[in-house]
């Protein structure tokens, strides 16, 4: 399998796509074909076996046995034996619980595996020297990346988060990270400041030259890397196998998936699964108040010129969904057009796709959105009526599924974070009020619901804080050099 840029003619191997992250023309790497499979061939496979079967079709320059071993190592005990766990919530609604991993959010699926794919890519390409990963994070990505890259040979990682921009739980998750090859910094300013500073470091030729003298290169862990997307295709197949095994669907019957969406990575993985032959009826894109994608799927106009809301589902507070570019390329089949839309987006903040492209998108994608009040209401209803405890992100999708999925169709909601990652918002929704202190909110939420507090979050308060540095955004460059 070869990979092509969404914006031009560059074609590379899987290892090159994973090592480079982004194409030289600014485009994203997409597979040149959709490998075709028979979903029944996946029935009865374990999660790691499913991962090997899916990934070896895409990562054709990786040894399938290596892929199996890596998947066994990261998706076993690490996920409490619950990788890709599906549970019935009510009637025709099921939850695909993706938060049983080490950092309690679905990003673990990609960020536990991708570091191993990167190390192997370097080996495949004969690249020596140290790879320095710089990542700006608003919360979940930072910890998941730290946990994935900690302790790996030939890799160092620095995470930059906005000083006052994360929850206390998120901050402590990062500040207590163990490992000799990790660094964590708070950056004065907001997420945009941190992200801009990191982007500037990547574009800094002088910095690149200084690093090259030490045989070091920079790389990023953000969600546009193919190595982050591919592992997410796996759980769509695994979920379907479980539904078939339990008799919830007849083999070949189509189901819908409703996905809480920010950067469009998780839902796009479902699109790949569908194009490979998984019987998917609709992929329903669920947004919070930052509902630029809902409007796009309804009208074909992507307009980022709008107010930005800070919501109770912060990992979806995004106005520019990077991975949408891949979908635009796949449905239009036209890299010049894709490049033009992306240029219009960066220059004017808006673009519109023609009717035929919109029709192809609407044939596959449904959409809907929920504001914070509706999200709270959904958390309360799901808990009180169905005994299902949702985090804020999952609740946005649960709400959307109620309105956007037809009554008689089976809908799987992707449950993307453990409720205890956002204990104040969840407790507020269920109990009507919540204390300022997040650990106290966790305790009260546990008292109220009996749901177990994940060990990795419960013990955070007792873990030694290793990183307390607050830096200016101008200091990111120096941090990259000294990493
Ligand atoms: C990142 C994230 C999302 C959004 O996923 P995308 O791939 O960016 O669309 C949803 N929920 C949670 C909890 C997340 O961390």
Short mmCIF file of C-alpha atoms and ligand atoms in Angstrom, two decimals:
data_model
loop_
_atom_site.label_atom_id
_atom_site.label_comp_id
_atom_site.label_asym_id
_atom_site.label_seq_id
_atom_site.Cartn_x
_atom_site.Cartn_y
_atom_site.Cartn_z
CA UNK A 1 0.00 0.00 0.00
CA UNK A 2 1.28 3.43 -0.97
CA UNK A 3 0.16 6.77 0.41
CA UNK A 4 -0.58 9.90 -1.54
CA UNK A 5 -0.80 13.52 -0.47
CA UNK A 6 -4.30 15.02 -0.45
CA UNK A 7 -2.87 18.14 -2.11
CA UNK A 8 -0.47 16.83 -4.73
CA UNK A 9 1.41 13.98 -6.35
CA UNK A 10 3.78 12.93 -3.57
CA UNK A 11 3.57 9.16 -3.04
CA UNK A 12 5.30 7.38 -0.15
CA UNK A 13 5.37 4.11 1.83
CA UNK A 14 3.54 3.61 5.14
CA UNK A 15 6.81 4.00 7.05
CA UNK A 16 7.53 7.26 5.28
CA UNK A 17 4.01 8.56 5.90
CA UNK A 18 4.29 7.78 9.61
CA UNK A 19 7.82 9.18 9.92
CA UNK A 20 7.02 12.40 8.05
CA UNK A 21 3.53 13.02 9.49
CA UNK A 22 2.58 15.61 6.89
CA UNK A 23 3.36 15.77 3.16
CA UNK A 24 5.89 18.33 1.87
CA UNK A 25 3.08 20.16 0.03
CA UNK A 26 1.17 20.60 3.30
CA UNK A 27 -1.31 17.86 2.48
CA UNK A 28 -2.18 14.77 4.51
CA UNK A 29 -1.23 11.24 3.51
CA UNK A 30 -4.10 8.96 2.44
CA UNK A 31 -3.97 5.33 1.29
CA UNK A 32 -4.22 4.97 -2.48
CA UNK A 33 -6.86 2.24 -2.21
CA UNK A 34 -9.36 0.92 0.27
CA UNK A 35 -8.43 -2.71 0.89
CA UNK A 36 -11.52 -4.93 0.58
CA UNK A 37 -12.38 -7.43 3.29
CA UNK A 38 -15.18 -9.75 4.32
CA UNK A 39 -16.35 -8.64 7.80
CA UNK A 40 -17.17 -12.25 8.68
CA UNK A 41 -13.46 -13.04 8.53
CA UNK A 42 -13.08 -10.94 11.68
CA UNK A 43 -15.64 -12.84 13.75
CA UNK A 44 -14.18 -14.54 16.81
CA UNK A 45 -10.84 -12.73 16.62
CA UNK A 46 -9.35 -11.14 19.74
CA UNK A 47 -8.76 -7.39 19.71
CA UNK A 48 -5.02 -7.74 18.94
CA UNK A 49 -5.78 -10.25 16.16
CA UNK A 50 -8.33 -7.83 14.69
CA UNK A 51 -5.71 -5.07 14.87
CA UNK A 52 -3.16 -7.21 13.05
CA UNK A 53 -5.66 -8.12 10.32
CA UNK A 54 -6.69 -4.52 9.68
CA UNK A 55 -3.31 -2.87 10.08
CA UNK A 56 -1.36 -5.34 7.96
CA UNK A 57 -3.56 -4.34 4.99
CA UNK A 58 -2.44 -0.73 5.36
CA UNK A 59 1.06 -0.95 6.83
CA UNK A 60 2.36 -3.27 4.15
CA UNK A 61 6.03 -2.56 4.83
CA UNK A 62 5.62 -3.71 8.44
CA UNK A 63 5.99 -7.36 9.40
CA UNK A 64 2.49 -8.68 10.33
CA UNK A 65 4.01 -10.59 13.24
CA UNK A 66 5.47 -7.34 14.58
CA UNK A 67 2.01 -5.74 14.31
CA UNK A 68 0.43 -8.63 16.21
CA UNK A 69 3.05 -8.51 18.97
CA UNK A 70 2.77 -4.74 19.32
CA UNK A 71 -1.04 -4.96 19.47
CA UNK A 72 -0.83 -7.71 22.09
CA UNK A 73 1.52 -5.59 24.17
CA UNK A 74 -0.54 -2.40 24.11
CA UNK A 75 -4.17 -3.61 23.96
CA UNK A 76 -4.06 -6.29 26.66
CA UNK A 77 -3.65 -5.63 30.36
CA UNK A 78 -3.20 -1.92 29.59
CA UNK A 79 -6.87 -1.79 28.67
CA UNK A 80 -8.01 -3.93 31.58
CA UNK A 81 -8.99 -6.65 29.11
CA UNK A 82 -11.68 -4.31 27.75
CA UNK A 83 -10.23 -3.08 24.46
CA UNK A 84 -13.14 -2.36 22.12
CA UNK A 85 -15.76 -3.25 24.72
CA UNK A 86 -19.38 -2.91 23.55
CA UNK A 87 -22.28 -2.55 25.95
CA UNK A 88 -26.02 -2.11 25.46
CA UNK A 89 -27.34 1.20 26.79
CA UNK A 90 -31.02 1.10 25.84
CA UNK A 91 -33.22 -0.36 23.07
CA UNK A 92 -31.23 -0.13 19.87
CA UNK A 93 -28.46 2.03 21.34
CA UNK A 94 -25.08 0.54 22.22
CA UNK A 95 -21.91 2.13 23.59
CA UNK A 96 -18.46 1.27 22.26
CA UNK A 97 -16.39 2.07 25.37
CA UNK A 98 -12.99 3.34 24.33
CA UNK A 99 -11.75 4.66 27.67
CA UNK A 100 -10.47 1.56 29.43
CA UNK A 101 -6.87 2.42 28.49
CA UNK A 102 -4.12 3.93 30.62
CA UNK A 103 -5.20 7.59 30.35
CA UNK A 104 -8.97 7.01 30.33
CA UNK A 105 -9.71 8.51 26.90
CA UNK A 106 -9.98 6.97 23.43
CA UNK A 107 -6.77 8.65 22.25
CA UNK A 108 -4.91 5.78 23.94
CA UNK A 109 -5.87 3.48 21.04
CA UNK A 110 -3.73 5.49 18.67
CA UNK A 111 -1.14 6.90 21.02
CA UNK A 112 -0.25 3.60 22.65
CA UNK A 113 0.45 1.98 19.29
CA UNK A 114 1.78 4.84 17.18
CA UNK A 115 5.04 5.29 19.11
CA UNK A 116 5.93 1.67 18.29
CA UNK A 117 4.99 2.26 14.66
CA UNK A 118 7.28 5.28 14.61
CA UNK A 119 10.24 3.41 16.11
CA UNK A 120 9.71 0.65 13.52
CA UNK A 121 9.35 3.20 10.70
CA UNK A 122 12.77 4.61 11.59
CA UNK A 123 14.20 1.10 11.54
CA UNK A 124 12.53 0.34 8.18
CA UNK A 125 13.90 3.57 6.70
CA UNK A 126 17.35 3.24 8.23
CA UNK A 127 16.94 6.53 10.11
CA UNK A 128 19.24 6.81 13.10
CA UNK A 129 19.46 9.51 15.72
CA UNK A 130 16.95 10.92 18.14
CA UNK A 131 13.41 11.93 17.23
CA UNK A 132 12.10 14.74 19.38
CA UNK A 133 8.33 14.91 19.61
CA UNK A 134 6.84 18.32 20.38
CA UNK A 135 3.13 18.42 21.18
CA UNK A 136 0.84 21.25 22.14
CA UNK A 137 -2.20 19.99 23.98
CA UNK A 138 -5.39 21.30 25.45
CA UNK A 139 -5.59 18.25 27.69
CA UNK A 140 -6.22 14.67 26.59
CA UNK A 141 -3.65 14.35 23.81
CA UNK A 142 -0.74 15.45 26.01
CA UNK A 143 -1.12 12.73 28.60
CA UNK A 144 -1.94 10.03 26.07
CA UNK A 145 1.18 10.98 24.06
CA UNK A 146 3.39 11.04 27.16
CA UNK A 147 2.13 7.63 28.24
CA UNK A 148 2.72 6.22 24.75
CA UNK A 149 6.23 7.57 24.15
CA UNK A 150 7.64 7.28 27.69
CA UNK A 151 10.66 4.99 27.86
CA UNK A 152 11.02 4.40 24.10
CA UNK A 153 14.48 4.11 22.60
CA UNK A 154 15.57 6.96 20.32
CA UNK A 155 12.59 9.17 21.15
CA UNK A 156 12.18 12.14 23.44
CA UNK A 157 8.92 14.01 23.98
CA UNK A 158 7.96 17.45 25.29
CA UNK A 159 4.36 18.47 25.92
CA UNK A 160 3.22 22.08 26.13
CA UNK A 161 -0.13 22.93 27.70
CA UNK A 162 -1.75 26.32 28.38
CA UNK A 163 -1.02 27.32 31.97
CA UNK A 164 -4.63 27.88 33.03
CA UNK A 165 -6.28 25.93 30.24
CA UNK A 166 -6.62 22.37 31.55
CA UNK A 167 -8.57 20.74 34.33
CA UNK A 168 -6.69 19.89 37.52
CA UNK A 169 -6.96 16.18 36.74
CA UNK A 170 -5.54 16.74 33.26
CA UNK A 171 -2.70 18.89 34.62
CA UNK A 172 -1.73 16.32 37.25
CA UNK A 173 -1.93 13.49 34.72
CA UNK A 174 0.82 15.24 32.76
CA UNK A 175 2.86 16.72 35.62
CA UNK A 176 3.27 13.33 37.30
CA UNK A 177 4.32 11.43 34.14
CA UNK A 178 7.25 9.09 34.71
CA UNK A 179 10.08 8.33 32.31
CA UNK A 180 13.54 9.71 31.49
CA UNK A 181 12.65 10.86 27.99
CA UNK A 182 9.67 13.11 28.82
CA UNK A 183 9.28 16.82 29.58
CA UNK A 184 6.17 18.82 30.40
CA UNK A 185 5.78 22.58 30.31
CA UNK A 186 2.98 24.98 31.13
CA UNK A 187 3.01 27.84 28.64
CA UNK A 188 1.78 31.27 29.60
CA UNK A 189 -1.28 32.03 27.49
CA UNK A 190 -4.07 29.97 25.97
CA UNK A 191 -4.03 26.84 23.80
CA UNK A 192 -3.56 28.85 20.62
CA UNK A 193 -0.42 30.46 22.09
CA UNK A 194 1.03 27.06 22.94
CA UNK A 195 0.11 25.62 19.55
CA UNK A 196 1.46 28.62 17.64
CA UNK A 197 4.74 28.42 19.53
CA UNK A 198 5.10 24.73 18.69
CA UNK A 199 4.22 25.31 15.04
CA UNK A 200 6.84 28.06 14.93
CA UNK A 201 9.45 25.64 16.26
CA UNK A 202 8.59 23.17 13.47
CA UNK A 203 9.00 25.90 10.84
CA UNK A 204 12.29 27.18 12.32
CA UNK A 205 15.01 26.23 9.83
CA UNK A 206 17.81 27.39 12.06
CA UNK A 207 16.50 25.18 14.84
CA UNK A 208 16.27 22.23 12.43
CA UNK A 209 19.90 22.81 11.40
CA UNK A 210 21.12 22.99 15.00
CA UNK A 211 19.28 19.78 15.80
CA UNK A 212 20.58 18.05 12.68
CA UNK A 213 24.13 18.69 13.86
CA UNK A 214 23.29 16.48 16.83
CA UNK A 215 21.56 13.89 14.58
CA UNK A 216 18.17 14.93 15.94
CA UNK A 217 14.89 15.57 14.12
CA UNK A 218 11.57 17.01 15.23
CA UNK A 219 8.30 15.17 14.89
CA UNK A 220 4.75 15.66 16.06
CA UNK A 221 2.17 13.42 17.71
CA UNK A 222 -0.88 15.24 16.42
CA UNK A 223 -3.87 13.56 14.92
CA UNK A 224 -3.14 14.17 11.26
CA UNK A 225 -0.46 11.45 11.23
CA UNK A 226 -1.63 8.30 9.44
CA UNK A 227 -0.14 6.33 12.34
CA UNK A 228 -2.79 7.84 14.59
CA UNK A 229 -5.69 7.21 12.27
CA UNK A 230 -5.07 3.61 11.22
CA UNK A 231 -5.32 2.07 14.72
CA UNK A 232 -8.77 3.62 15.12
CA UNK A 233 -10.21 1.67 12.18
CA UNK A 234 -9.78 -1.53 14.21
CA UNK A 235 -12.46 -0.95 16.82
CA UNK A 236 -15.21 -0.47 14.24
CA UNK A 237 -14.60 -4.02 13.02
CA UNK A 238 -14.24 -5.38 16.51
CA UNK A 239 -17.50 -3.71 17.62
CA UNK A 240 -19.37 -5.20 14.66
CA UNK A 241 -18.00 -8.67 15.40
CA UNK A 242 -19.27 -8.43 18.96
CA UNK A 243 -22.72 -7.30 17.84
CA UNK A 244 -22.88 -10.20 15.40
CA UNK A 245 -21.66 -12.68 18.02
CA UNK A 246 -24.32 -11.57 20.51
CA UNK A 247 -27.07 -11.78 17.90
CA UNK A 248 -27.78 -8.04 18.08
CA UNK A 249 -27.27 -7.88 14.31
CA UNK A 250 -27.66 -10.47 11.59
CA UNK A 251 -24.47 -10.92 9.62
CA UNK A 252 -24.32 -8.26 6.93
CA UNK A 253 -27.02 -6.07 8.52
CA UNK A 254 -26.04 -2.42 8.47
CA UNK A 255 -25.53 -0.42 11.66
CA UNK A 256 -24.90 3.26 12.35
CA UNK A 257 -22.15 4.76 14.47
CA UNK A 258 -22.52 8.10 16.25
CA UNK A 259 -19.18 9.75 17.01
CA UNK A 260 -18.39 12.77 19.21
CA UNK A 261 -16.22 14.77 16.87
CA UNK A 262 -13.54 17.45 17.07
CA UNK A 263 -10.68 17.00 14.63
CA UNK A 264 -12.67 14.44 12.56
CA UNK A 265 -10.14 11.66 13.16
CA UNK A 266 -12.25 9.17 15.05
CA UNK A 267 -15.24 9.36 12.70
CA UNK A 268 -13.01 9.26 9.62
CA UNK A 269 -11.63 5.92 10.82
CA UNK A 270 -15.24 4.70 10.58
CA UNK A 271 -15.36 5.92 6.98
CA UNK A 272 -12.29 3.78 6.16
CA UNK A 273 -13.97 0.79 7.82
CA UNK A 274 -17.07 1.36 5.68
CA UNK A 275 -15.09 1.71 2.46
CA UNK A 276 -13.31 -1.56 3.34
CA UNK A 277 -16.65 -3.36 3.44
CA UNK A 278 -17.99 -3.07 6.99
CA UNK A 279 -21.81 -2.79 6.77
CA UNK A 280 -22.29 0.77 8.02
CA UNK A 281 -25.53 2.60 7.38
CA UNK A 282 -24.64 6.07 8.61
CA UNK A 283 -21.75 7.72 10.37
CA UNK A 284 -23.33 10.38 12.54
CA UNK A 285 -21.10 13.32 13.34
CA UNK A 286 -21.90 14.80 16.77
CA UNK A 287 -20.66 18.28 17.70
CA UNK A 288 -20.93 20.49 20.74
CA UNK A 289 -21.75 24.20 20.44
CA UNK A 290 -18.78 24.58 18.10
CA UNK A 291 -20.95 23.01 15.42
CA UNK A 292 -19.07 23.99 12.28
CA UNK A 293 -19.19 20.36 11.07
CA UNK A 294 -22.96 20.06 11.54
CA UNK A 295 -23.44 23.11 9.35
CA UNK A 296 -20.98 21.78 6.79
CA UNK A 297 -22.66 18.39 6.47
CA UNK A 298 -26.06 20.09 6.12
CA UNK A 299 -25.08 22.83 3.65
CA UNK A 300 -21.70 22.09 2.08
CA UNK A 301 -20.35 25.38 3.42
CA UNK A 302 -17.46 25.14 5.87
CA UNK A 303 -17.39 28.46 7.67
CA UNK A 304 -14.90 28.82 10.53
CA UNK A 305 -15.63 32.55 10.86
CA UNK A 306 -17.72 32.23 13.98
CA UNK A 307 -17.57 32.60 17.75
CA UNK A 308 -15.47 30.01 19.57
CA UNK A 309 -17.15 28.51 22.63
CA UNK A 310 -15.44 26.94 25.62
CA UNK A 311 -17.72 24.04 26.42
CA UNK A 312 -17.91 21.21 28.94
CA UNK A 313 -16.50 18.90 26.23
CA UNK A 314 -13.17 20.70 25.66
CA UNK A 315 -11.59 18.04 23.42
CA UNK A 316 -14.21 18.94 20.82
CA UNK A 317 -13.73 22.71 21.04
CA UNK A 318 -12.30 22.95 17.54
CA UNK A 319 -13.23 25.13 14.58
CA UNK A 320 -10.74 23.78 12.05
CA UNK A 321 -11.14 20.01 11.78
CA UNK A 322 -7.90 18.93 10.14
CA UNK A 323 -8.88 15.40 9.16
CA UNK A 324 -11.87 16.55 7.13
CA UNK A 325 -9.33 17.24 4.39
CA UNK A 326 -8.91 13.48 3.92
CA UNK A 327 -12.65 12.97 3.42
CA UNK A 328 -12.80 15.83 0.92
CA UNK A 329 -10.05 14.20 -1.08
CA UNK A 330 -11.68 10.77 -1.01
CA UNK A 331 -15.10 12.00 -2.13
CA UNK A 332 -13.85 14.45 -4.74
CA UNK A 333 -10.88 12.35 -5.90
CA UNK A 334 -9.26 15.66 -6.79
CA UNK A 335 -6.12 16.92 -5.06
CA UNK A 336 -6.11 20.27 -6.85
CA UNK A 337 -9.64 21.00 -5.64
CA UNK A 338 -8.78 19.82 -2.13
CA UNK A 339 -5.75 22.08 -2.06
CA UNK A 340 -7.89 24.97 -3.24
CA UNK A 341 -10.50 24.46 -0.48
CA UNK A 342 -7.76 24.30 2.14
CA UNK A 343 -6.23 27.49 0.76
CA UNK A 344 -9.60 29.24 0.92
CA UNK A 345 -10.03 28.03 4.49
CA UNK A 346 -6.68 29.41 5.62
CA UNK A 347 -7.02 32.66 3.67
CA UNK A 348 -10.72 33.46 4.06
CA UNK A 349 -11.90 31.09 6.79
CA UNK A 350 -14.57 29.58 4.53
CA UNK A 351 -15.07 27.31 1.51
CA UNK A 352 -17.98 25.57 -0.18
CA UNK A 353 -18.02 22.19 -1.88
CA UNK A 354 -20.14 21.61 -5.02
CA UNK A 355 -23.48 19.77 -4.92
CA UNK A 356 -22.13 16.43 -6.15
CA UNK A 357 -19.46 16.34 -3.44
CA UNK A 358 -22.01 17.32 -0.80
CA UNK A 359 -24.40 14.60 -1.99
CA UNK A 360 -21.68 11.96 -1.61
CA UNK A 361 -20.92 13.17 1.92
CA UNK A 362 -24.60 13.23 2.91
CA UNK A 363 -25.08 9.70 1.59
CA UNK A 364 -22.74 8.49 4.34
CA UNK A 365 -22.72 11.11 7.08
CA UNK A 366 -25.52 12.25 9.35
CA UNK A 367 -24.99 15.01 11.88
CA UNK A 368 -26.30 16.80 14.93
CA UNK A 369 -25.14 18.89 17.85
CA UNK A 370 -25.82 19.42 21.54
CA UNK A 371 -25.06 22.49 23.65
CA UNK A 372 -23.93 22.34 27.28
CA UNK A 373 -27.48 22.39 28.68
CA UNK A 374 -28.50 19.46 26.45
CA UNK A 375 -25.29 17.65 27.35
CA UNK A 376 -26.08 17.97 31.07
CA UNK A 377 -29.63 16.80 30.47
CA UNK A 378 -28.34 13.78 28.55
CA UNK A 379 -25.88 12.81 31.30
CA UNK A 380 -28.74 12.96 33.82
CA UNK A 381 -31.20 11.01 31.66
CA UNK A 382 -28.70 8.33 30.65
CA UNK A 383 -27.80 7.79 34.27
CA UNK A 384 -31.28 7.93 35.78
CA UNK A 385 -33.15 6.03 33.08
CA UNK A 386 -30.54 3.59 31.81
CA UNK A 387 -27.92 3.46 34.57
CA UNK A 388 -25.34 4.52 32.00
CA UNK A 389 -22.71 6.99 33.15
CA UNK A 390 -21.46 9.25 30.32
CA UNK A 391 -18.67 11.76 30.26
CA UNK A 392 -19.47 15.09 28.59
CA UNK A 393 -18.07 14.15 25.17
CA UNK A 394 -19.95 10.86 25.06
CA UNK A 395 -23.12 12.66 26.17
CA UNK A 396 -22.95 14.97 23.15
CA UNK A 397 -23.06 11.88 20.94
CA UNK A 398 -25.74 10.11 23.00
CA UNK A 399 -27.93 13.18 22.63
CA UNK A 400 -27.27 13.42 18.93
CA UNK A 401 -28.02 9.72 18.46
CA UNK A 402 -31.46 10.20 20.04
CA UNK A 403 -32.40 12.74 17.40
CA UNK A 404 -30.32 11.77 14.37
CA UNK A 405 -30.60 7.97 14.34
CA UNK A 406 -33.85 6.43 13.11
CA UNK A 407 -35.80 4.60 15.84
CA UNK A 408 -35.55 1.19 14.28
CA UNK A 409 -31.85 1.28 13.42
CA UNK A 410 -29.12 -0.06 15.62
CA UNK A 411 -26.78 2.74 16.60
CA UNK A 412 -23.40 2.39 18.31
CA UNK A 413 -22.30 5.50 20.18
CA UNK A 414 -18.56 5.88 20.58
CA UNK A 415 -17.93 6.48 24.27
CA UNK A 416 -14.68 8.41 24.27
CA UNK A 417 -13.75 9.29 27.86
CA UNK A 418 -14.24 8.01 31.39
CA UNK A 419 -16.73 10.17 33.32
CA UNK A 420 -14.13 10.66 36.06
CA UNK A 421 -11.96 12.66 33.68
CA UNK A 422 -14.57 15.43 33.88
CA UNK A 423 -15.94 14.82 37.38
CA UNK A 424 -17.25 18.31 38.10
CA UNK A 425 -19.36 18.61 34.95
CA UNK A 426 -20.72 15.08 35.31
CA UNK A 427 -21.54 15.48 39.01
CA UNK A 428 -23.16 18.84 38.31
CA UNK A 429 -25.41 17.17 35.74
CA UNK A 430 -26.42 14.31 38.01
CA UNK A 431 -26.56 15.99 41.42
CA UNK A 432 -27.28 19.62 40.48
CA UNK A 433 -24.09 20.99 42.01
CA UNK A 434 -20.40 20.15 42.33
CA UNK A 435 -17.54 21.35 44.54
CA UNK A 436 -14.58 23.29 43.11
CA UNK A 437 -12.13 20.54 44.07
CA UNK A 438 -12.01 17.87 41.38
CA UNK A 439 -10.94 15.05 43.65
CA UNK A 440 -13.80 15.84 46.01
CA UNK A 441 -16.10 15.81 42.97
CA UNK A 442 -14.70 12.38 42.04
CA UNK A 443 -15.40 11.08 45.53
CA UNK A 444 -18.97 12.42 45.51
CA UNK A 445 -19.60 11.05 42.02
CA UNK A 446 -18.46 7.66 43.21
CA UNK A 447 -20.70 7.90 46.28
CA UNK A 448 -23.64 8.80 44.09
CA UNK A 449 -23.16 6.27 41.27
CA UNK A 450 -21.01 3.48 42.65
CA UNK A 451 -19.01 3.54 39.39
CA UNK A 452 -15.39 2.60 40.10
CA UNK A 453 -12.84 5.43 39.97
CA UNK A 454 -10.03 4.38 37.59
CA UNK A 455 -6.91 3.65 39.61
CA UNK A 456 -4.78 5.89 37.37
CA UNK A 457 -6.94 8.90 38.26
CA UNK A 458 -7.60 8.04 41.92
CA UNK A 459 -3.89 7.88 42.72
CA UNK A 460 -2.99 11.17 40.99
CA UNK A 461 -3.10 13.23 44.15
CA UNK A 462 -0.48 11.02 45.79
CA UNK A 463 1.90 10.89 42.81
CA UNK A 464 5.00 13.09 43.01
CA UNK A 465 4.72 16.14 40.72
CA UNK A 466 7.78 16.06 38.45
CA UNK A 467 7.12 19.04 36.21
CA UNK A 468 6.18 22.52 37.35
CA UNK A 469 7.97 24.77 34.85
CA UNK A 470 5.96 27.64 33.44
CA UNK A 471 7.55 29.10 30.33
CA UNK A 472 6.90 31.91 27.88
CA UNK A 473 5.95 30.94 24.37
CA UNK A 474 9.31 32.31 23.15
CA UNK A 475 11.01 29.61 25.27
CA UNK A 476 9.58 26.67 23.32
CA UNK A 477 12.54 26.78 20.93
CA UNK A 478 15.06 26.49 23.76
CA UNK A 479 13.01 23.68 25.28
CA UNK A 480 13.21 21.79 21.98
CA UNK A 481 16.99 22.22 21.86
CA UNK A 482 17.59 21.10 25.42
CA UNK A 483 15.11 18.19 25.34
C1 LIG B 1 -10.12 13.99 21.02
C2 LIG B 1 -11.45 13.64 21.61
C3 LIG B 1 -12.64 13.63 20.84
C4 LIG B 1 -12.68 14.05 19.39
O1 LIG B 1 -12.03 13.15 18.55
P1 LIG B 1 -11.57 13.61 17.06
O2 LIG B 1 -10.82 12.46 16.51
O3 LIG B 1 -10.70 14.82 17.28
O4 LIG B 1 -12.79 13.94 16.30
C5 LIG B 1 -13.82 13.22 21.45
N1 LIG B 1 -13.85 12.87 22.76
C6 LIG B 1 -12.73 12.87 23.53
C7 LIG B 1 -12.85 12.48 24.96
C8 LIG B 1 -11.50 13.25 23.00
O5 LIG B 1 -10.40 13.25 23.78
#
